[in-house]
Amino acid sequence: MTALRKPQIALTSKAAPFAIRAERAADVATREALLDTCFGENRHGRTCQRLRDGRAPAAGLALAAVHEGQLVGTVRLWHVSAGGRPALVLGPLAVDPACRELGIGAALMQQALAAARARGHAAVILLGDAPYYARFGFSAAKTGELSLPGPFQRDRLLALELTEGALDGVSGMIIPSGAALPKRRASRALHAHAA
């Protein structure tokens, strides 16, 4: 009988360990700087930001990737109403440009979707690059009758049903529905963005 052997895995310079964990309050400044690096300081004026302004992310669905003790990736999901149906909107997903070849973005997506599914959410919507997000099951198949509160490219409005049929026949505006940030915290966040 042949003994089973574990395959040898060669570590290359690009195979560096990272961990994904819940976002912490201490991550906020670093996360904001990372988002500015990845999306530019004008990111606050984008259409999907209107779904997040003044709102808290969905419970348990704000994740951070850490590499060598530094925050190098982030993803958050937010409660929305999609034409009257409860859903989540994903974004932003960002990875430090120096760490993009480590698989952090894919790992963040997989963990965020698994956490959303485990918490009983039925659908996730995002505005993004269809070829990239298709590998996670996102498509524009059920978003054709949905709108966002601002300009957007129709082919970039994508969705993934975590529960089959969750978005069948959905139409209308996608609007925020999550918990509002406490006034003091929301005010600080607005002042930080204005600076």
PDB file of C-alpha atoms in Angstrom:
ATOM      1  CA  MET A   1       0.000   0.000   0.000  1.00  0.00           C
ATOM      2  CA  THR A   2       1.352   3.385  -0.940  1.00  0.00           C
ATOM      3  CA  ALA A   3       1.454   6.074   1.726  1.00  0.00           C
ATOM      4  CA  LEU A   4      -0.260   9.320   0.830  1.00  0.00           C
ATOM      5  CA  ARG A   5       2.166  12.193   0.669  1.00  0.00           C
ATOM      6  CA  LYS A   6       1.394  15.853   0.973  1.00  0.00           C
ATOM      7  CA  PRO A   7       2.398  17.662  -2.190  1.00  0.00           C
ATOM      8  CA  GLN A   8       5.371  19.954  -1.877  1.00  0.00           C
ATOM      9  CA  ILE A   9       4.411  23.564  -2.530  1.00  0.00           C
ATOM     10  CA  ALA A  10       7.163  25.875  -3.634  1.00  0.00           C
ATOM     11  CA  LEU A  11       6.828  29.338  -2.179  1.00  0.00           C
ATOM     12  CA  THR A  12       7.663  32.102  -4.586  1.00  0.00           C
ATOM     13  CA  SER A  13       8.181  35.766  -3.845  1.00  0.00           C
ATOM     14  CA  LYS A  14       4.532  36.334  -4.807  1.00  0.00           C
ATOM     15  CA  ALA A  15       3.180  33.670  -2.437  1.00  0.00           C
ATOM     16  CA  ALA A  16       3.020  35.735   0.717  1.00  0.00           C
ATOM     17  CA  PRO A  17       0.669  35.033   3.598  1.00  0.00           C
ATOM     18  CA  PHE A  18      -2.228  37.326   4.375  1.00  0.00           C
ATOM     19  CA  ALA A  19      -5.158  37.134   6.728  1.00  0.00           C
ATOM     20  CA  ILE A  20      -8.730  38.305   6.332  1.00  0.00           C
ATOM     21  CA  ARG A  21     -10.484  39.523   9.439  1.00  0.00           C
ATOM     22  CA  ALA A  22     -13.326  41.770  10.515  1.00  0.00           C
ATOM     23  CA  GLU A  23     -12.628  45.447  10.000  1.00  0.00           C
ATOM     24  CA  ARG A  24     -11.667  47.264  13.211  1.00  0.00           C
ATOM     25  CA  ALA A  25     -12.147  50.896  14.253  1.00  0.00           C
ATOM     26  CA  ALA A  26      -8.358  51.296  14.150  1.00  0.00           C
ATOM     27  CA  ASP A  27      -8.426  50.403  10.411  1.00  0.00           C
ATOM     28  CA  VAL A  28     -10.465  53.427   9.322  1.00  0.00           C
ATOM     29  CA  ALA A  29      -7.657  55.900   8.537  1.00  0.00           C
ATOM     30  CA  THR A  30      -5.589  53.271   6.706  1.00  0.00           C
ATOM     31  CA  ARG A  31      -8.658  52.031   4.806  1.00  0.00           C
ATOM     32  CA  GLU A  32      -9.531  55.563   3.706  1.00  0.00           C
ATOM     33  CA  ALA A  33      -5.948  56.141   2.500  1.00  0.00           C
ATOM     34  CA  LEU A  34      -6.034  52.824   0.616  1.00  0.00           C
ATOM     35  CA  LEU A  35      -9.327  53.770  -1.043  1.00  0.00           C
ATOM     36  CA  ASP A  36      -7.888  57.163  -2.059  1.00  0.00           C
ATOM     37  CA  THR A  37      -4.859  55.385  -3.569  1.00  0.00           C
ATOM     38  CA  CYS A  38      -6.999  52.893  -5.481  1.00  0.00           C
ATOM     39  CA  PHE A  39      -9.873  55.135  -6.610  1.00  0.00           C
ATOM     40  CA  GLY A  40      -8.626  58.709  -6.280  1.00  0.00           C
ATOM     41  CA  GLU A  41      -9.773  61.402  -3.934  1.00  0.00           C
ATOM     42  CA  ASN A  42     -12.806  62.122  -6.163  1.00  0.00           C
ATOM     43  CA  ARG A  43     -14.260  58.725  -5.182  1.00  0.00           C
ATOM     44  CA  HIS A  44     -16.642  60.454  -2.756  1.00  0.00           C
ATOM     45  CA  GLY A  45     -18.661  61.849  -5.656  1.00  0.00           C
ATOM     46  CA  ARG A  46     -19.326  58.526  -7.345  1.00  0.00           C
ATOM     47  CA  THR A  47     -22.867  57.202  -7.698  1.00  0.00           C
ATOM     48  CA  CYS A  48     -22.460  54.161  -5.414  1.00  0.00           C
ATOM     49  CA  GLN A  49     -21.087  56.399  -2.667  1.00  0.00           C
ATOM     50  CA  ARG A  50     -24.613  57.840  -2.403  1.00  0.00           C
ATOM     51  CA  LEU A  51     -25.749  54.410  -1.190  1.00  0.00           C
ATOM     52  CA  ARG A  52     -23.109  54.441   1.569  1.00  0.00           C
ATOM     53  CA  ASP A  53     -23.020  58.048   2.789  1.00  0.00           C
ATOM     54  CA  GLY A  54     -24.156  58.329   6.381  1.00  0.00           C
ATOM     55  CA  ARG A  55     -24.768  54.582   6.656  1.00  0.00           C
ATOM     56  CA  ALA A  56     -23.065  51.795   8.566  1.00  0.00           C
ATOM     57  CA  PRO A  57     -21.941  48.689   6.692  1.00  0.00           C
ATOM     58  CA  ALA A  58     -24.057  45.565   7.186  1.00  0.00           C
ATOM     59  CA  ALA A  59     -23.240  43.768  10.439  1.00  0.00           C
ATOM     60  CA  GLY A  60     -20.320  41.386  10.065  1.00  0.00           C
ATOM     61  CA  LEU A  61     -19.765  42.366   6.438  1.00  0.00           C
ATOM     62  CA  ALA A  62     -16.860  44.824   6.622  1.00  0.00           C
ATOM     63  CA  LEU A  63     -13.642  42.889   6.048  1.00  0.00           C
ATOM     64  CA  ALA A  64      -9.957  43.768   5.996  1.00  0.00           C
ATOM     65  CA  ALA A  65      -6.997  41.908   4.533  1.00  0.00           C
ATOM     66  CA  VAL A  66      -3.751  42.193   6.469  1.00  0.00           C
ATOM     67  CA  HIS A  67      -0.269  41.351   5.145  1.00  0.00           C
ATOM     68  CA  GLU A  68       2.813  41.632   7.350  1.00  0.00           C
ATOM     69  CA  GLY A  69       0.810  43.579   9.926  1.00  0.00           C
ATOM     70  CA  GLN A  70      -0.484  46.167   7.427  1.00  0.00           C
ATOM     71  CA  LEU A  71      -3.994  46.615   6.055  1.00  0.00           C
ATOM     72  CA  VAL A  72      -3.699  45.886   2.326  1.00  0.00           C
ATOM     73  CA  GLY A  73      -7.282  45.145   1.292  1.00  0.00           C
ATOM     74  CA  THR A  74     -10.849  46.042   2.150  1.00  0.00           C
ATOM     75  CA  VAL A  75     -14.400  45.180   1.201  1.00  0.00           C
ATOM     76  CA  ARG A  76     -17.723  46.200   2.696  1.00  0.00           C
ATOM     77  CA  LEU A  77     -21.342  45.295   2.025  1.00  0.00           C
ATOM     78  CA  TRP A  78     -24.268  47.623   2.701  1.00  0.00           C
ATOM     79  CA  HIS A  79     -28.020  47.157   3.085  1.00  0.00           C
ATOM     80  CA  VAL A  80     -30.094  48.464   0.193  1.00  0.00           C
ATOM     81  CA  SER A  81     -33.580  48.156  -1.177  1.00  0.00           C
ATOM     82  CA  ALA A  82     -33.479  47.113  -4.833  1.00  0.00           C
ATOM     83  CA  GLY A  83     -36.847  48.064  -6.250  1.00  0.00           C
ATOM     84  CA  GLY A  84     -38.401  47.273  -2.875  1.00  0.00           C
ATOM     85  CA  ARG A  85     -36.497  44.018  -2.300  1.00  0.00           C
ATOM     86  CA  PRO A  86     -33.853  43.710   0.426  1.00  0.00           C
ATOM     87  CA  ALA A  87     -30.331  43.210  -0.930  1.00  0.00           C
ATOM     88  CA  LEU A  88     -26.751  44.145  -0.253  1.00  0.00           C
ATOM     89  CA  VAL A  89     -24.524  46.358  -2.340  1.00  0.00           C
ATOM     90  CA  LEU A  90     -20.846  45.421  -2.381  1.00  0.00           C
ATOM     91  CA  GLY A  91     -18.131  48.016  -2.452  1.00  0.00           C
ATOM     92  CA  PRO A  92     -15.694  49.293  -2.530  1.00  0.00           C
ATOM     93  CA  LEU A  93     -13.349  46.352  -2.978  1.00  0.00           C
ATOM     94  CA  ALA A  94      -9.753  47.566  -2.927  1.00  0.00           C
ATOM     95  CA  VAL A  95      -6.301  45.994  -2.695  1.00  0.00           C
ATOM     96  CA  ASP A  96      -2.997  47.795  -2.241  1.00  0.00           C
ATOM     97  CA  PRO A  97      -1.355  47.964  -5.696  1.00  0.00           C
ATOM     98  CA  ALA A  98       1.836  46.399  -4.280  1.00  0.00           C
ATOM     99  CA  CYS A  99      -0.148  43.300  -3.239  1.00  0.00           C
ATOM    100  CA  ARG A 100      -2.418  42.771  -6.241  1.00  0.00           C
ATOM    101  CA  GLU A 101      -0.815  39.509  -7.356  1.00  0.00           C
ATOM    102  CA  LEU A 102      -1.404  37.727  -4.034  1.00  0.00           C
ATOM    103  CA  GLY A 103      -5.060  36.766  -4.595  1.00  0.00           C
ATOM    104  CA  ILE A 104      -6.280  39.136  -1.889  1.00  0.00           C
ATOM    105  CA  GLY A 105      -9.151  40.580  -3.934  1.00  0.00           C
ATOM    106  CA  ALA A 106     -10.536  37.144  -4.791  1.00  0.00           C
ATOM    107  CA  ALA A 107     -10.158  35.977  -1.182  1.00  0.00           C
ATOM    108  CA  LEU A 108     -11.975  39.079   0.104  1.00  0.00           C
ATOM    109  CA  MET A 109     -14.806  38.496  -2.385  1.00  0.00           C
ATOM    110  CA  GLN A 110     -15.164  34.831  -1.515  1.00  0.00           C
ATOM    111  CA  GLN A 111     -15.171  35.482   2.218  1.00  0.00           C
ATOM    112  CA  ALA A 112     -17.597  38.423   1.929  1.00  0.00           C
ATOM    113  CA  LEU A 113     -20.042  36.386  -0.174  1.00  0.00           C
ATOM    114  CA  ALA A 114     -19.786  33.383   2.152  1.00  0.00           C
ATOM    115  CA  ALA A 115     -20.437  35.643   5.162  1.00  0.00           C
ATOM    116  CA  ALA A 116     -23.428  37.270   3.432  1.00  0.00           C
ATOM    117  CA  ARG A 117     -24.865  33.854   2.561  1.00  0.00           C
ATOM    118  CA  ALA A 118     -24.300  32.593   6.127  1.00  0.00           C
ATOM    119  CA  ARG A 119     -26.152  35.642   7.491  1.00  0.00           C
ATOM    120  CA  GLY A 120     -29.178  34.842   5.329  1.00  0.00           C
ATOM    121  CA  HIS A 121     -28.902  37.612   2.740  1.00  0.00           C
ATOM    122  CA  ALA A 122     -30.595  36.845  -0.565  1.00  0.00           C
ATOM    123  CA  ALA A 123     -28.743  38.978  -3.144  1.00  0.00           C
ATOM    124  CA  VAL A 124     -25.654  41.107  -3.678  1.00  0.00           C
ATOM    125  CA  ILE A 125     -25.455  43.946  -6.200  1.00  0.00           C
ATOM    126  CA  LEU A 126     -22.406  45.879  -7.334  1.00  0.00           C
ATOM    127  CA  LEU A 127     -21.201  48.315  -9.945  1.00  0.00           C
ATOM    128  CA  GLY A 128     -18.065  46.897 -11.511  1.00  0.00           C
ATOM    129  CA  ASP A 129     -16.158  45.220 -14.301  1.00  0.00           C
ATOM    130  CA  ALA A 130     -18.306  42.336 -15.591  1.00  0.00           C
ATOM    131  CA  PRO A 131     -15.415  40.083 -16.729  1.00  0.00           C
ATOM    132  CA  TYR A 132     -13.737  40.319 -13.302  1.00  0.00           C
ATOM    133  CA  TYR A 133     -16.882  39.726 -11.234  1.00  0.00           C
ATOM    134  CA  ALA A 134     -18.309  36.994 -13.512  1.00  0.00           C
ATOM    135  CA  ARG A 135     -15.941  34.480 -11.911  1.00  0.00           C
ATOM    136  CA  PHE A 136     -17.806  34.994  -8.634  1.00  0.00           C
ATOM    137  CA  GLY A 137     -21.195  34.476 -10.309  1.00  0.00           C
ATOM    138  CA  PHE A 138     -22.174  38.124 -10.916  1.00  0.00           C
ATOM    139  CA  SER A 139     -23.996  39.100 -14.102  1.00  0.00           C
ATOM    140  CA  ALA A 140     -26.321  41.746 -15.493  1.00  0.00           C
ATOM    141  CA  ALA A 141     -29.060  39.153 -16.122  1.00  0.00           C
ATOM    142  CA  LYS A 142     -31.425  40.534 -13.449  1.00  0.00           C
ATOM    143  CA  THR A 143     -30.371  44.182 -13.177  1.00  0.00           C
ATOM    144  CA  GLY A 144     -31.794  45.513 -16.452  1.00  0.00           C
ATOM    145  CA  GLU A 145     -34.783  47.147 -14.760  1.00  0.00           C
ATOM    146  CA  LEU A 146     -32.865  48.533 -11.762  1.00  0.00           C
ATOM    147  CA  SER A 147     -31.516  52.086 -11.452  1.00  0.00           C
ATOM    148  CA  LEU A 148     -29.012  53.890  -9.258  1.00  0.00           C
ATOM    149  CA  PRO A 149     -29.340  57.408  -7.804  1.00  0.00           C
ATOM    150  CA  GLY A 150     -26.938  58.963 -10.288  1.00  0.00           C
ATOM    151  CA  PRO A 151     -25.124  58.241 -13.534  1.00  0.00           C
ATOM    152  CA  PHE A 152     -23.841  54.708 -14.155  1.00  0.00           C
ATOM    153  CA  GLN A 153     -22.968  52.400 -17.025  1.00  0.00           C
ATOM    154  CA  ARG A 154     -25.769  49.868 -17.429  1.00  0.00           C
ATOM    155  CA  ASP A 155     -23.424  46.953 -18.298  1.00  0.00           C
ATOM    156  CA  ARG A 156     -21.543  47.471 -15.019  1.00  0.00           C
ATOM    157  CA  LEU A 157     -24.623  47.008 -12.790  1.00  0.00           C
ATOM    158  CA  LEU A 158     -24.277  43.368 -11.741  1.00  0.00           C
ATOM    159  CA  ALA A 159     -25.956  41.055  -9.272  1.00  0.00           C
ATOM    160  CA  LEU A 160     -25.551  37.660  -7.662  1.00  0.00           C
ATOM    161  CA  GLU A 161     -28.493  35.826  -6.144  1.00  0.00           C
ATOM    162  CA  LEU A 162     -27.527  34.010  -2.954  1.00  0.00           C
ATOM    163  CA  THR A 163     -31.076  32.658  -2.838  1.00  0.00           C
ATOM    164  CA  GLU A 164     -32.467  31.497  -6.169  1.00  0.00           C
ATOM    165  CA  GLY A 165     -35.148  33.848  -7.501  1.00  0.00           C
ATOM    166  CA  ALA A 166     -34.346  36.660  -5.047  1.00  0.00           C
ATOM    167  CA  LEU A 167     -34.250  39.206  -7.866  1.00  0.00           C
ATOM    168  CA  ASP A 168     -36.859  37.713 -10.215  1.00  0.00           C
ATOM    169  CA  GLY A 169     -38.848  40.539 -11.818  1.00  0.00           C
ATOM    170  CA  VAL A 170     -37.187  43.250  -9.739  1.00  0.00           C
ATOM    171  CA  SER A 171     -37.378  46.820 -11.038  1.00  0.00           C
ATOM    172  CA  GLY A 172     -36.943  50.328  -9.723  1.00  0.00           C
ATOM    173  CA  MET A 173     -34.414  52.375  -7.809  1.00  0.00           C
ATOM    174  CA  ILE A 174     -31.690  50.966  -5.580  1.00  0.00           C
ATOM    175  CA  ILE A 175     -31.738  53.013  -2.379  1.00  0.00           C
ATOM    176  CA  PRO A 176     -29.908  52.767   0.944  1.00  0.00           C
ATOM    177  CA  SER A 177     -31.749  50.965   3.712  1.00  0.00           C
ATOM    178  CA  GLY A 178     -29.069  50.235   6.288  1.00  0.00           C
ATOM    179  CA  ALA A 179     -28.620  51.702   9.730  1.00  0.00           C
ATOM    180  CA  ALA A 180     -27.611  55.335   9.832  1.00  0.00           C
ATOM    181  CA  LEU A 181     -24.286  56.202  11.403  1.00  0.00           C
ATOM    182  CA  PRO A 182     -24.587  58.058  14.701  1.00  0.00           C
ATOM    183  CA  LYS A 183     -24.737  61.808  13.980  1.00  0.00           C
ATOM    184  CA  ARG A 184     -21.374  62.513  15.617  1.00  0.00           C
ATOM    185  CA  ARG A 185     -19.599  59.783  13.653  1.00  0.00           C
ATOM    186  CA  ALA A 186     -21.266  60.758  10.366  1.00  0.00           C
ATOM    187  CA  SER A 187     -20.264  64.374  10.925  1.00  0.00           C
ATOM    188  CA  ARG A 188     -16.630  63.388  11.569  1.00  0.00           C
ATOM    189  CA  ALA A 189     -16.620  61.255   8.422  1.00  0.00           C
ATOM    190  CA  LEU A 190     -17.914  64.155   6.322  1.00  0.00           C
ATOM    191  CA  HIS A 191     -15.289  66.504   7.749  1.00  0.00           C
ATOM    192  CA  ALA A 192     -12.536  63.960   7.058  1.00  0.00           C
ATOM    193  CA  HIS A 193     -13.685  63.711   3.416  1.00  0.00           C
ATOM    194  CA  ALA A 194     -13.783  67.501   3.048  1.00  0.00           C
ATOM    195  CA  ALA A 195     -10.223  67.901   4.306  1.00  0.00           C
TER     196      ALA A 195
END
